[in-house]
């Protein structure tokens, strides 16, 4: 599945990368899904519809999506709230990106924007602006440093995704420590990103977390996830959350993700697993 | 453990309720932990230290805590963002509180405030105000309706905690649906509240979630958790997340919580389980 023999091996059933690659004459078809950030955005956004019906969103416009991504702020870049430990770890992974072993994954406040997604009726919010706007859960804070600060890197050949995570003071559970739900959120996001890389559009089916040591707010941890096995539509993954020095194991997790069939609704697929 | 024979059966090793009950002559000792909101606040805040060392917080002042709780906004009360479905469900449970079968659980942006909790050094935030302030993860939003809107009710005799949950647009994962991490967060909070009721100060050790049907943003679901078994310091619980009409099972979960020993740090206890 990770063969570089060409886009015909892409895990997207209706790969939006292929037509795009054709428009870039200098792109080797064999490497097209690894070659440029734009294409990574597509791969990363594996949840996108692809012309089929996806719970009420009738059509997917790749060009529109790409245009939105280019205009949006990438939240996975360093900001002034990042601690020295976070910056050092980020620089280390960025260095490893130079030879193509690792890829930095951009991150936005959304996975897919659609004006057709009618939330107005179901959501009774305080202002017109908020009524329209949705935000990706781990990117929903306006102020830097108070919530989830994180950046992800992917190692395609190892089928591995890591996430540098600095939990802010608004993620509190026990006094001074990250809430178990915030740990679950960053694990789900990282392990989910890894599953997307293998299977395209996926959905979490099971997530099991063993909490070993609480994560202090303001510290930096490394969420390290990998694909263990793929069986048909099922992708099995595992994950460890460790301190930067590797000495403290904060949490371990296993997960099962299901590859989605773009011709069925999310509900249909999740209830029939 | 749920016997109403008296405070001597309270699961708190050094129960702060007993001295308080003595100061209230009209409180039946047998029912004192169920009788008034203040005492519920104590029980609910089972994570509090009790005079022992708790990861750097050296002393617990029950009076200070109670005073803070009285002055704080209770976020588990209805606000204008709640949908009719949420209001109806809330009213139904409130009605069941009248005979004492159920108890409404208040909710704040914190579990325990301490000026001794020095986060300044480890957190590098943008303003002095934010540097000092921590917030309970599911209560970290300023605007009503955009994040977690929820209210919990406890049924002591059934060892059962339910949570009415309306996910807002800032909890998005798949377009239009709640992020798996936000579902994990509300499950951890509800099931954790149930564990606190049985065991006092607890910490999540394992959380395993089967995601069955995605939760639409703006919908209302009922998170229903109960204690299955208690073995020494271990509390085993299970949980279901269903639509209001009960027809759609959104998620199922099991969890293991560990009762904390107030003489040891969190880290010591979590690593030695």
Short mmCIF file of C-alpha atoms in Angstrom, two decimals:
data_model
loop_
_atom_site.label_atom_id
_atom_site.label_comp_id
_atom_site.label_asym_id
_atom_site.label_seq_id
_atom_site.Cartn_x
_atom_site.Cartn_y
_atom_site.Cartn_z
CA UNK A 1 0.00 0.00 0.00
CA UNK A 2 2.98 2.25 0.62
CA UNK A 3 4.67 1.20 -2.57
CA UNK A 4 5.90 4.11 -4.61
CA UNK A 5 5.00 2.35 -7.83
CA UNK A 6 2.46 4.98 -8.63
CA UNK A 7 -0.84 6.57 -7.97
CA UNK A 8 -2.66 3.45 -9.02
CA UNK A 9 -1.64 2.18 -5.60
CA UNK A 10 -3.10 5.16 -3.83
CA UNK A 11 -5.53 4.11 -1.14
CA UNK A 12 -8.11 6.68 -2.22
CA UNK A 13 -10.80 4.90 -4.21
CA UNK A 14 -11.35 8.00 -6.32
CA UNK A 15 -8.05 9.67 -5.83
CA UNK A 16 -8.17 13.45 -6.31
CA UNK A 17 -4.38 13.42 -6.53
CA UNK A 18 -4.20 11.70 -9.89
CA UNK A 19 -5.79 14.43 -12.01
CA UNK A 20 -3.83 17.02 -10.07
CA UNK A 21 -0.55 15.19 -10.66
CA UNK A 22 -1.25 15.14 -14.37
CA UNK A 23 -1.42 18.91 -14.35
CA UNK A 24 2.07 19.09 -12.88
CA UNK A 25 4.38 17.87 -15.65
CA UNK A 26 7.45 17.81 -13.43
CA UNK A 27 5.86 15.59 -10.83
CA UNK A 28 6.90 11.97 -11.09
CA UNK A 29 3.71 10.02 -11.03
CA UNK A 30 5.39 7.42 -8.86
CA UNK A 31 5.99 9.92 -6.08
CA UNK A 32 3.17 12.29 -6.65
CA UNK A 33 1.41 11.67 -3.36
CA UNK A 34 4.57 12.45 -1.46
CA UNK A 35 5.96 15.30 -3.46
CA UNK A 36 4.41 18.57 -2.48
CA UNK A 37 2.55 20.15 0.38
CA UNK A 38 -0.63 20.60 -1.62
CA UNK A 39 -0.82 16.91 -2.23
CA UNK A 40 -0.08 16.22 1.38
CA UNK A 41 -2.99 18.42 2.28
CA UNK A 42 -5.20 16.21 0.20
CA UNK A 43 -3.87 13.04 1.76
CA UNK A 44 -4.10 14.54 5.22
CA UNK A 45 -7.65 15.64 4.61
CA UNK A 46 -8.65 12.08 3.91
CA UNK A 47 -12.06 12.77 5.34
CA UNK A 48 -13.08 14.74 2.29
CA UNK A 49 -15.94 13.67 0.15
CA UNK A 50 -14.99 12.93 -3.43
CA UNK A 51 -17.97 13.70 -5.51
CA UNK A 52 -20.20 11.30 -3.63
CA UNK A 53 -22.81 12.08 -1.04
CA UNK A 54 -21.30 12.51 2.43
CA UNK A 55 -23.97 13.14 5.07
CA UNK A 56 -25.61 16.01 3.26
CA UNK A 57 -22.58 17.50 1.56
CA UNK A 58 -23.34 16.72 -2.03
CA UNK A 59 -20.21 17.61 -3.94
CA UNK A 60 -16.56 17.90 -3.25
CA UNK A 61 -14.53 20.53 -5.04
CA UNK A 62 -10.88 19.77 -4.73
CA UNK A 63 -9.90 23.15 -6.14
CA UNK A 64 -12.07 24.99 -3.64
CA UNK A 65 -10.64 22.97 -0.81
CA UNK A 66 -7.06 23.54 -1.90
CA UNK A 67 -7.72 27.24 -2.26
CA UNK A 68 -9.15 27.37 1.29
CA UNK A 69 -6.12 25.52 2.65
CA UNK A 70 -3.72 27.96 0.98
CA UNK A 71 -5.53 30.95 2.46
CA UNK A 72 -5.81 29.51 5.95
CA UNK A 73 -3.50 29.87 8.88
CA UNK A 74 -1.42 26.79 9.59
CA UNK A 75 -1.63 26.25 13.35
CA UNK A 76 1.12 23.63 13.41
CA UNK A 77 3.82 26.29 13.08
CA UNK A 78 5.75 27.60 16.11
CA UNK A 79 4.26 30.50 18.10
CA UNK A 80 5.38 32.50 21.12
CA UNK A 81 3.61 30.16 23.57
CA UNK A 82 5.82 27.22 22.65
CA UNK A 83 8.32 26.33 25.35
CA UNK A 84 11.99 25.78 24.60
CA UNK A 85 11.44 22.03 24.91
CA UNK A 86 8.68 22.17 22.29
CA UNK A 87 10.83 24.29 19.96
CA UNK A 88 13.82 21.95 20.30
CA UNK A 89 11.74 18.88 19.52
CA UNK A 90 10.11 20.63 16.57
CA UNK A 91 13.52 21.63 15.18
CA UNK A 92 14.76 18.07 15.55
CA UNK A 93 11.88 16.67 13.51
CA UNK A 94 12.11 19.48 10.96
CA UNK A 95 15.73 18.52 10.45
CA UNK A 96 14.67 14.93 9.77
CA UNK A 97 12.27 16.20 7.11
CA UNK A 98 15.16 17.36 4.93
CA UNK A 99 15.93 13.94 3.50
CA UNK A 100 12.25 13.12 3.07
CA UNK A 101 12.13 10.54 5.88
CA UNK A 102 9.60 12.64 7.76
CA UNK A 103 6.89 15.02 6.57
CA UNK A 104 5.53 17.95 8.53
CA UNK A 105 1.72 17.93 8.59
CA UNK A 106 -0.06 21.30 8.44
CA UNK A 107 -3.11 21.88 10.61
CA UNK A 108 -6.13 24.17 10.33
CA UNK A 109 -9.26 24.97 12.31
CA UNK A 110 -11.22 22.78 9.94
CA UNK A 111 -10.96 19.62 7.88
CA UNK A 112 -13.48 20.57 5.25
CA UNK A 113 -15.56 23.67 4.81
CA UNK A 114 -18.92 23.56 3.18
CA UNK A 115 -21.59 26.18 2.87
CA UNK A 116 -24.01 23.34 2.26
CA UNK A 117 -23.50 22.00 5.74
CA UNK A 118 -26.61 23.40 7.32
CA UNK A 119 -26.03 23.67 11.04
CA UNK A 120 -28.18 26.75 11.44
CA UNK A 121 -31.34 24.85 12.22
CA UNK A 122 -29.85 22.42 14.70
CA UNK A 123 -27.60 24.88 16.53
CA UNK A 124 -29.13 27.61 18.62
CA UNK A 125 -26.17 29.90 19.14
CA UNK A 126 -25.80 33.44 20.34
CA UNK A 127 -24.67 35.23 17.20
CA UNK A 128 -25.01 34.85 13.46
CA UNK A 129 -21.24 34.52 13.12
CA UNK A 130 -20.98 31.65 15.57
CA UNK A 131 -23.99 29.97 14.06
CA UNK A 132 -22.16 29.50 10.81
CA UNK A 133 -18.72 28.71 12.11
CA UNK A 134 -17.51 25.32 13.14
CA UNK A 135 -14.01 24.56 14.38
CA UNK A 136 -11.90 21.46 14.57
CA UNK A 137 -12.04 20.52 18.26
CA UNK A 138 -8.29 20.60 19.07
CA UNK A 139 -7.95 23.92 17.20
CA UNK A 140 -10.88 25.78 18.71
CA UNK A 141 -9.05 28.32 20.91
CA UNK A 142 -8.39 31.90 19.87
CA UNK A 143 -5.52 32.50 22.29
CA UNK A 144 -2.20 30.81 21.62
CA UNK A 145 -0.89 28.50 24.33
CA UNK A 146 -4.01 28.05 26.45
CA UNK A 147 -5.35 24.92 24.76
CA UNK A 148 -3.83 22.30 22.48
CA UNK A 149 -0.46 23.33 21.06
CA UNK A 150 0.71 20.57 18.76
CA UNK A 151 2.50 19.72 15.56
CA UNK A 152 2.51 16.40 13.72
CA UNK A 153 5.11 14.67 11.60
CA UNK A 154 4.61 11.58 9.47
CA UNK A 155 7.09 8.86 8.57
CA UNK A 156 5.48 7.17 5.54
CA UNK A 157 7.84 4.19 5.30
CA UNK A 158 7.37 3.34 8.99
CA UNK A 159 3.61 4.05 8.81
CA UNK A 160 4.18 6.19 11.85
CA UNK A 161 2.79 9.54 12.96
CA UNK A 162 4.20 11.52 15.87
CA UNK A 163 2.69 14.54 17.57
CA UNK A 164 4.56 17.08 19.69
CA UNK A 165 2.02 18.16 22.29
CA UNK A 166 2.13 20.98 24.83
CA UNK A 167 -1.12 21.05 26.86
CA UNK A 168 -2.13 24.54 27.97
CA UNK A 169 -3.82 25.63 31.22
CA UNK A 170 -7.34 25.37 29.73
CA UNK A 171 -7.01 21.61 29.38
CA UNK A 172 -7.00 20.98 33.12
CA UNK A 173 -8.39 17.87 34.82
CA UNK A 174 -6.68 17.17 38.14
CA UNK A 175 -5.14 20.43 39.36
CA UNK A 176 -2.02 21.13 37.32
CA UNK A 177 -2.48 18.16 34.98
CA UNK A 178 -4.06 17.57 31.58
CA UNK A 179 -7.64 16.22 31.59
CA UNK A 180 -7.94 12.57 30.54
CA UNK A 181 -10.25 13.75 27.75
CA UNK A 182 -7.60 16.09 26.35
CA UNK A 183 -5.11 13.23 26.30
CA UNK A 184 -7.71 11.09 24.53
CA UNK A 185 -8.27 13.90 22.04
CA UNK A 186 -4.63 14.28 21.06
CA UNK A 187 -4.23 10.50 20.83
CA UNK A 188 -7.35 10.20 18.65
CA UNK A 189 -6.11 13.00 16.40
CA UNK A 190 -2.60 11.56 16.01
CA UNK A 191 -3.58 7.94 15.61
CA UNK A 192 -6.41 9.06 13.31
CA UNK A 193 -3.95 10.98 11.14
CA UNK A 194 -1.88 7.83 10.86
CA UNK A 195 -4.96 5.82 9.85
CA UNK A 196 -5.90 8.44 7.25
CA UNK A 197 -2.49 8.02 5.70
CA UNK A 198 -3.06 4.31 5.20
CA UNK A 199 -6.74 4.15 4.42
CA UNK A 200 -7.96 7.59 3.34
CA UNK A 201 -11.34 8.47 4.83
CA UNK A 202 -11.61 6.74 8.19
CA UNK A 203 -13.61 6.87 11.38
CA UNK A 204 -12.64 5.87 14.92
CA UNK A 205 -14.37 2.61 15.85
CA UNK A 206 -12.52 1.84 19.08
CA UNK A 207 -10.08 3.74 21.23
CA UNK A 208 -8.65 2.14 24.37
CA UNK A 209 -6.29 4.15 26.54
CA UNK A 210 -4.22 3.12 29.56
CA UNK A 211 -3.32 6.20 31.57
CA UNK A 212 0.04 5.60 33.27
CA UNK A 213 1.29 8.99 34.48
CA UNK A 214 -0.61 12.29 34.45
CA UNK A 215 0.72 14.91 32.00
CA UNK A 216 1.67 18.20 33.71
CA UNK A 217 0.14 21.29 32.07
CA UNK A 218 2.80 23.22 30.17
CA UNK A 219 5.07 20.20 29.73
CA UNK A 220 5.84 18.72 26.32
CA UNK A 221 5.13 15.11 25.40
CA UNK A 222 5.60 13.03 22.28
CA UNK A 223 2.59 11.10 21.01
CA UNK A 224 4.00 8.29 18.89
CA UNK A 225 1.54 6.22 16.83
CA UNK A 226 1.93 3.50 14.23
CA UNK A 227 -0.13 1.18 12.08
CA UNK A 228 0.03 -2.39 13.38
CA UNK A 229 -2.20 -4.17 10.91
CA UNK A 230 -4.68 -3.64 8.10
CA UNK A 231 -7.48 -6.17 7.56
CA UNK A 232 -9.89 -5.22 4.80
CA UNK A 233 -11.55 -1.99 5.93
CA UNK A 234 -10.08 -2.29 9.42
CA UNK A 235 -6.92 -0.44 10.43
CA UNK A 236 -5.38 -1.42 13.80
CA UNK A 237 -3.02 1.07 15.41
CA UNK A 238 -1.15 1.61 18.65
CA UNK A 239 0.31 4.62 20.38
CA UNK A 240 2.48 5.70 23.27
CA UNK A 241 2.64 9.10 24.95
CA UNK A 242 6.05 9.78 26.52
CA UNK A 243 7.99 12.65 28.03
CA UNK A 244 10.60 14.25 25.75
CA UNK A 245 13.43 12.30 27.39
CA UNK A 246 11.47 9.09 26.90
CA UNK A 247 11.75 8.20 30.58
CA UNK A 248 8.11 8.74 31.55
CA UNK A 249 5.34 6.76 29.89
CA UNK A 250 2.23 8.89 30.26
CA UNK A 251 -0.25 6.78 28.31
CA UNK A 252 -0.58 3.82 25.96
CA UNK A 253 -3.40 3.28 23.51
CA UNK A 254 -4.72 0.94 20.88
CA UNK A 255 -7.26 1.89 18.26
CA UNK A 256 -9.37 0.48 15.48
CA UNK A 257 -10.33 2.70 12.58
CA UNK A 258 -12.74 1.79 9.79
CA UNK A 259 -12.16 2.91 6.23
CA UNK A 260 -15.27 4.66 5.00
CA UNK A 261 -17.15 3.87 1.85
CA UNK A 262 -17.88 7.17 0.13
CA UNK A 263 -21.20 5.90 -1.21
CA UNK A 264 -22.69 5.46 2.26
CA UNK A 265 -23.39 7.88 5.07
CA UNK A 266 -21.22 7.90 8.18
CA UNK A 267 -24.10 6.59 10.24
CA UNK A 268 -24.76 3.66 7.93
CA UNK A 269 -21.14 2.60 8.05
CA UNK A 270 -20.55 2.98 11.74
CA UNK A 271 -23.69 1.05 12.66
CA UNK A 272 -22.86 -1.81 10.28
CA UNK A 273 -19.29 -2.47 11.47
CA UNK B 1 -20.63 1.76 50.61
CA UNK B 2 -23.83 3.55 49.71
CA UNK B 3 -25.43 2.68 53.00
CA UNK B 4 -27.05 5.64 54.69
CA UNK B 5 -25.99 4.36 58.07
CA UNK B 6 -23.82 7.38 58.62
CA UNK B 7 -20.76 9.31 57.74
CA UNK B 8 -18.57 6.61 59.18
CA UNK B 9 -19.32 4.81 55.96
CA UNK B 10 -18.20 7.71 53.85
CA UNK B 11 -15.55 6.65 51.36
CA UNK B 12 -13.37 9.68 52.13
CA UNK B 13 -10.50 8.57 54.31
CA UNK B 14 -10.45 11.93 56.04
CA UNK B 15 -13.96 13.05 55.33
CA UNK B 16 -14.37 16.83 55.33
CA UNK B 17 -18.13 16.32 55.57
CA UNK B 18 -18.13 15.07 59.14
CA UNK B 19 -16.92 18.24 60.86
CA UNK B 20 -19.19 20.28 58.62
CA UNK B 21 -22.19 18.12 59.49
CA UNK B 22 -21.51 18.65 63.16
CA UNK B 23 -21.82 22.36 62.64
CA UNK B 24 -25.29 21.91 61.17
CA UNK B 25 -27.46 20.70 64.07
CA UNK B 26 -30.48 19.98 61.89
CA UNK B 27 -28.61 17.68 59.55
CA UNK B 28 -29.21 14.02 60.20
CA UNK B 29 -25.81 12.47 60.39
CA UNK B 30 -27.08 9.45 58.52
CA UNK B 31 -27.96 11.51 55.48
CA UNK B 32 -25.45 14.27 55.76
CA UNK B 33 -23.56 13.48 52.60
CA UNK B 34 -26.77 13.60 50.59
CA UNK B 35 -28.57 16.46 52.27
CA UNK B 36 -27.44 19.76 50.90
CA UNK B 37 -25.76 21.23 47.89
CA UNK B 38 -22.68 22.33 49.81
CA UNK B 39 -22.01 18.80 50.89
CA UNK B 40 -22.59 17.58 47.37
CA UNK B 41 -19.99 20.02 46.23
CA UNK B 42 -17.54 18.37 48.57
CA UNK B 43 -18.41 14.90 47.41
CA UNK B 44 -18.34 15.99 43.80
CA UNK B 45 -14.95 17.56 44.20
CA UNK B 46 -13.53 14.24 45.32
CA UNK B 47 -10.20 15.19 43.79
CA UNK B 48 -9.49 17.62 46.59
CA UNK B 49 -6.54 17.18 48.84
CA UNK B 50 -7.45 16.73 52.47
CA UNK B 51 -4.56 18.06 54.47
CA UNK B 52 -2.06 15.74 52.86
CA UNK B 53 0.48 16.53 50.20
CA UNK B 54 -1.00 16.40 46.69
CA UNK B 55 1.59 17.08 43.98
CA UNK B 56 2.84 20.30 45.51
CA UNK B 57 -0.39 21.60 47.01
CA UNK B 58 0.41 21.34 50.67
CA UNK B 59 -2.83 22.05 52.48
CA UNK B 60 -6.51 21.78 51.77
CA UNK B 61 -8.86 24.36 53.23
CA UNK B 62 -12.40 23.12 53.07
CA UNK B 63 -13.81 26.50 54.06
CA UNK B 64 -11.84 28.28 51.35
CA UNK B 65 -13.00 25.77 48.78
CA UNK B 66 -16.63 26.05 49.84
CA UNK B 67 -16.40 29.81 49.73
CA UNK B 68 -15.01 29.68 46.20
CA UNK B 69 -17.75 27.31 45.09
CA UNK B 70 -20.45 29.64 46.44
CA UNK B 71 -18.99 32.62 44.60
CA UNK B 72 -18.51 30.82 41.30
CA UNK B 73 -20.83 30.52 38.37
CA UNK B 74 -22.50 27.15 38.06
CA UNK B 75 -22.19 26.17 34.37
CA UNK B 76 -24.58 23.25 34.65
CA UNK B 77 -27.59 25.58 34.68
CA UNK B 78 -29.65 26.26 31.52
CA UNK B 79 -28.52 29.06 29.21
CA UNK B 80 -29.86 30.53 25.96
CA UNK B 81 -27.80 28.16 23.80
CA UNK B 82 -29.62 25.09 25.08
CA UNK B 83 -31.97 23.58 22.53
CA UNK B 84 -35.54 22.65 23.36
CA UNK B 85 -34.51 19.01 23.50
CA UNK B 86 -31.83 19.81 26.06
CA UNK B 87 -34.26 21.89 28.13
CA UNK B 88 -36.92 19.18 28.08
CA UNK B 89 -34.47 16.50 29.21
CA UNK B 90 -33.08 18.78 31.92
CA UNK B 91 -36.60 19.50 33.22
CA UNK B 92 -37.39 15.80 33.26
CA UNK B 93 -34.37 15.02 35.46
CA UNK B 94 -34.97 18.06 37.65
CA UNK B 95 -38.47 16.72 38.30
CA UNK B 96 -36.95 13.41 39.39
CA UNK B 97 -34.76 15.28 41.87
CA UNK B 98 -37.79 16.31 43.91
CA UNK B 99 -38.12 13.00 45.75
CA UNK B 100 -34.38 12.72 46.23
CA UNK B 101 -33.92 9.86 43.75
CA UNK B 102 -31.66 12.03 41.61
CA UNK B 103 -29.27 14.87 42.50
CA UNK B 104 -28.30 17.69 40.19
CA UNK B 105 -24.50 18.14 40.11
CA UNK B 106 -23.16 21.70 39.86
CA UNK B 107 -20.18 22.40 37.61
CA UNK B 108 -17.48 25.07 37.59
CA UNK B 109 -14.45 26.03 35.51
CA UNK B 110 -12.25 24.39 38.13
CA UNK B 111 -12.15 21.49 40.54
CA UNK B 112 -9.83 23.09 43.05
CA UNK B 113 -8.16 26.47 43.10
CA UNK B 114 -4.81 26.93 44.70
CA UNK B 115 -2.54 29.92 44.69
CA UNK B 116 0.25 27.52 45.56
CA UNK B 117 -0.04 25.74 42.24
CA UNK B 118 2.81 27.46 40.49
CA UNK B 119 2.30 27.15 36.76
CA UNK B 120 4.03 30.40 35.92
CA UNK B 121 7.41 28.84 35.38
CA UNK B 122 6.27 25.95 33.22
CA UNK B 123 3.73 27.87 31.14
CA UNK B 124 4.88 30.50 28.72
CA UNK B 125 1.66 32.32 27.95
CA UNK B 126 0.86 35.60 26.31
CA UNK B 127 -0.54 37.60 29.21
CA UNK B 128 -0.19 37.74 32.96
CA UNK B 129 -3.88 36.94 33.41
CA UNK B 130 -3.76 33.80 31.32
CA UNK B 131 -0.54 32.73 32.93
CA UNK B 132 -2.27 32.42 36.28
CA UNK B 133 -5.57 30.95 35.18
CA UNK B 134 -6.32 27.31 34.59
CA UNK B 135 -9.68 25.97 33.48
CA UNK B 136 -11.38 22.63 33.68
CA UNK B 137 -11.09 21.28 30.12
CA UNK B 138 -14.80 20.78 29.34
CA UNK B 139 -15.59 24.23 30.80
CA UNK B 140 -12.90 26.26 29.07
CA UNK B 141 -15.02 28.25 26.59
CA UNK B 142 -16.16 31.84 27.20
CA UNK B 143 -19.06 31.78 24.75
CA UNK B 144 -22.12 29.77 25.63
CA UNK B 145 -23.11 27.01 23.24
CA UNK B 146 -19.95 26.71 21.15
CA UNK B 147 -18.24 24.00 23.20
CA UNK B 148 -19.43 21.49 25.78
CA UNK B 149 -22.92 22.23 27.08
CA UNK B 150 -23.75 19.65 29.70
CA UNK B 151 -25.44 18.97 32.98
CA UNK B 152 -25.05 15.92 35.20
CA UNK B 153 -27.43 14.13 37.53
CA UNK B 154 -26.56 11.40 40.00
CA UNK B 155 -28.67 8.52 41.23
CA UNK B 156 -26.90 7.42 44.43
CA UNK B 157 -28.86 4.22 45.03
CA UNK B 158 -28.27 2.99 41.47
CA UNK B 159 -24.62 4.18 41.55
CA UNK B 160 -25.43 5.87 38.28
CA UNK B 161 -24.45 9.22 36.78
CA UNK B 162 -26.09 10.64 33.65
CA UNK B 163 -24.96 13.61 31.60
CA UNK B 164 -27.13 15.62 29.21
CA UNK B 165 -24.72 16.69 26.49
CA UNK B 166 -25.16 19.16 23.64
CA UNK B 167 -21.94 19.40 21.59
CA UNK B 168 -21.37 22.84 20.06
CA UNK B 169 -19.79 23.74 16.70
CA UNK B 170 -16.29 24.11 18.19
CA UNK B 171 -16.15 20.41 18.99
CA UNK B 172 -16.04 19.34 15.36
CA UNK B 173 -14.25 16.27 14.04
CA UNK B 174 -15.83 14.95 10.83
CA UNK B 175 -17.75 17.82 9.23
CA UNK B 176 -20.95 18.36 11.19
CA UNK B 177 -20.15 15.79 13.87
CA UNK B 178 -18.53 15.80 17.31
CA UNK B 179 -14.82 14.92 17.42
CA UNK B 180 -14.06 11.48 18.90
CA UNK B 181 -11.94 13.26 21.50
CA UNK B 182 -14.87 15.40 22.64
CA UNK B 183 -16.99 12.27 23.04
CA UNK B 184 -14.15 10.70 25.04
CA UNK B 185 -13.98 13.84 27.18
CA UNK B 186 -17.65 13.87 28.11
CA UNK B 187 -17.57 10.12 28.79
CA UNK B 188 -14.44 10.46 30.98
CA UNK B 189 -16.06 13.33 32.89
CA UNK B 190 -19.36 11.52 33.47
CA UNK B 191 -17.94 8.12 34.30
CA UNK B 192 -15.28 9.85 36.42
CA UNK B 193 -17.97 11.70 38.36
CA UNK B 194 -19.65 8.36 39.03
CA UNK B 195 -16.33 6.88 40.25
CA UNK B 196 -15.74 9.90 42.51
CA UNK B 197 -19.10 9.24 44.13
CA UNK B 198 -18.08 5.71 45.05
CA UNK B 199 -14.41 6.11 45.82
CA UNK B 200 -13.65 9.77 46.50
CA UNK B 201 -10.41 10.91 44.89
CA UNK B 202 -9.87 8.84 41.76
CA UNK B 203 -7.87 8.86 38.55
CA UNK B 204 -8.68 7.33 35.17
CA UNK B 205 -6.54 4.23 34.62
CA UNK B 206 -8.25 2.85 31.51
CA UNK B 207 -10.91 4.14 29.17
CA UNK B 208 -12.10 2.03 26.25
CA UNK B 209 -14.68 3.46 23.87
CA UNK B 210 -16.56 1.83 21.01
CA UNK B 211 -17.83 4.51 18.66
CA UNK B 212 -21.08 3.29 17.07
CA UNK B 213 -22.72 6.34 15.47
CA UNK B 214 -21.26 9.83 15.10
CA UNK B 215 -22.93 12.52 17.23
CA UNK B 216 -24.27 15.43 15.14
CA UNK B 217 -23.17 18.87 16.40
CA UNK B 218 -26.07 20.64 18.07
CA UNK B 219 -27.93 17.44 18.88
CA UNK B 220 -28.55 16.29 22.45
CA UNK B 221 -27.40 12.94 23.77
CA UNK B 222 -27.63 11.20 27.13
CA UNK B 223 -24.41 9.83 28.59
CA UNK B 224 -25.46 7.12 31.05
CA UNK B 225 -22.78 5.65 33.32
CA UNK B 226 -22.84 3.21 36.23
CA UNK B 227 -20.52 1.44 38.62
CA UNK B 228 -20.23 -2.25 37.75
CA UNK B 229 -17.80 -3.44 40.40
CA UNK B 230 -15.44 -2.26 43.13
CA UNK B 231 -12.35 -4.34 43.95
CA UNK B 232 -10.12 -2.74 46.55
CA UNK B 233 -8.86 0.50 45.03
CA UNK B 234 -10.25 -0.39 41.59
CA UNK B 235 -13.60 0.90 40.39
CA UNK B 236 -14.98 -0.64 37.19
CA UNK B 237 -17.62 1.31 35.31
CA UNK B 238 -19.51 1.23 32.04
CA UNK B 239 -21.32 3.81 29.97
CA UNK B 240 -23.60 4.25 26.98
CA UNK B 241 -24.18 7.39 24.93
CA UNK B 242 -27.62 7.43 23.32
CA UNK B 243 -29.90 9.84 21.49
CA UNK B 244 -32.70 11.35 23.58
CA UNK B 245 -35.25 8.89 22.19
CA UNK B 246 -32.89 6.03 23.06
CA UNK B 247 -33.04 4.68 19.51
CA UNK B 248 -29.49 5.55 18.45
CA UNK B 249 -26.51 4.14 20.32
CA UNK B 250 -23.68 6.61 19.68
CA UNK B 251 -20.97 5.06 21.84
CA UNK B 252 -20.30 2.47 24.52
CA UNK B 253 -17.45 2.59 27.00
CA UNK B 254 -15.86 0.74 29.88
CA UNK B 255 -13.49 2.32 32.34
CA UNK B 256 -11.24 1.52 35.27
CA UNK B 257 -10.60 4.17 37.89
CA UNK B 258 -8.12 3.91 40.75
CA UNK B 259 -8.87 5.36 44.16
CA UNK B 260 -6.01 7.62 45.16
CA UNK B 261 -4.07 7.42 48.37
CA UNK B 262 -3.79 10.96 49.69
CA UNK B 263 -0.35 10.29 51.17
CA UNK B 264 1.24 9.63 47.76
CA UNK B 265 1.64 11.81 44.69
CA UNK B 266 -0.47 11.18 41.60
CA UNK B 267 2.57 10.00 39.67
CA UNK B 268 3.56 7.45 42.32
CA UNK B 269 0.09 5.97 42.34
CA UNK B 270 -0.48 5.85 38.61
CA UNK B 271 2.87 4.21 37.94
CA UNK B 272 2.40 1.58 40.65
CA UNK B 273 -1.05 0.34 39.56
#
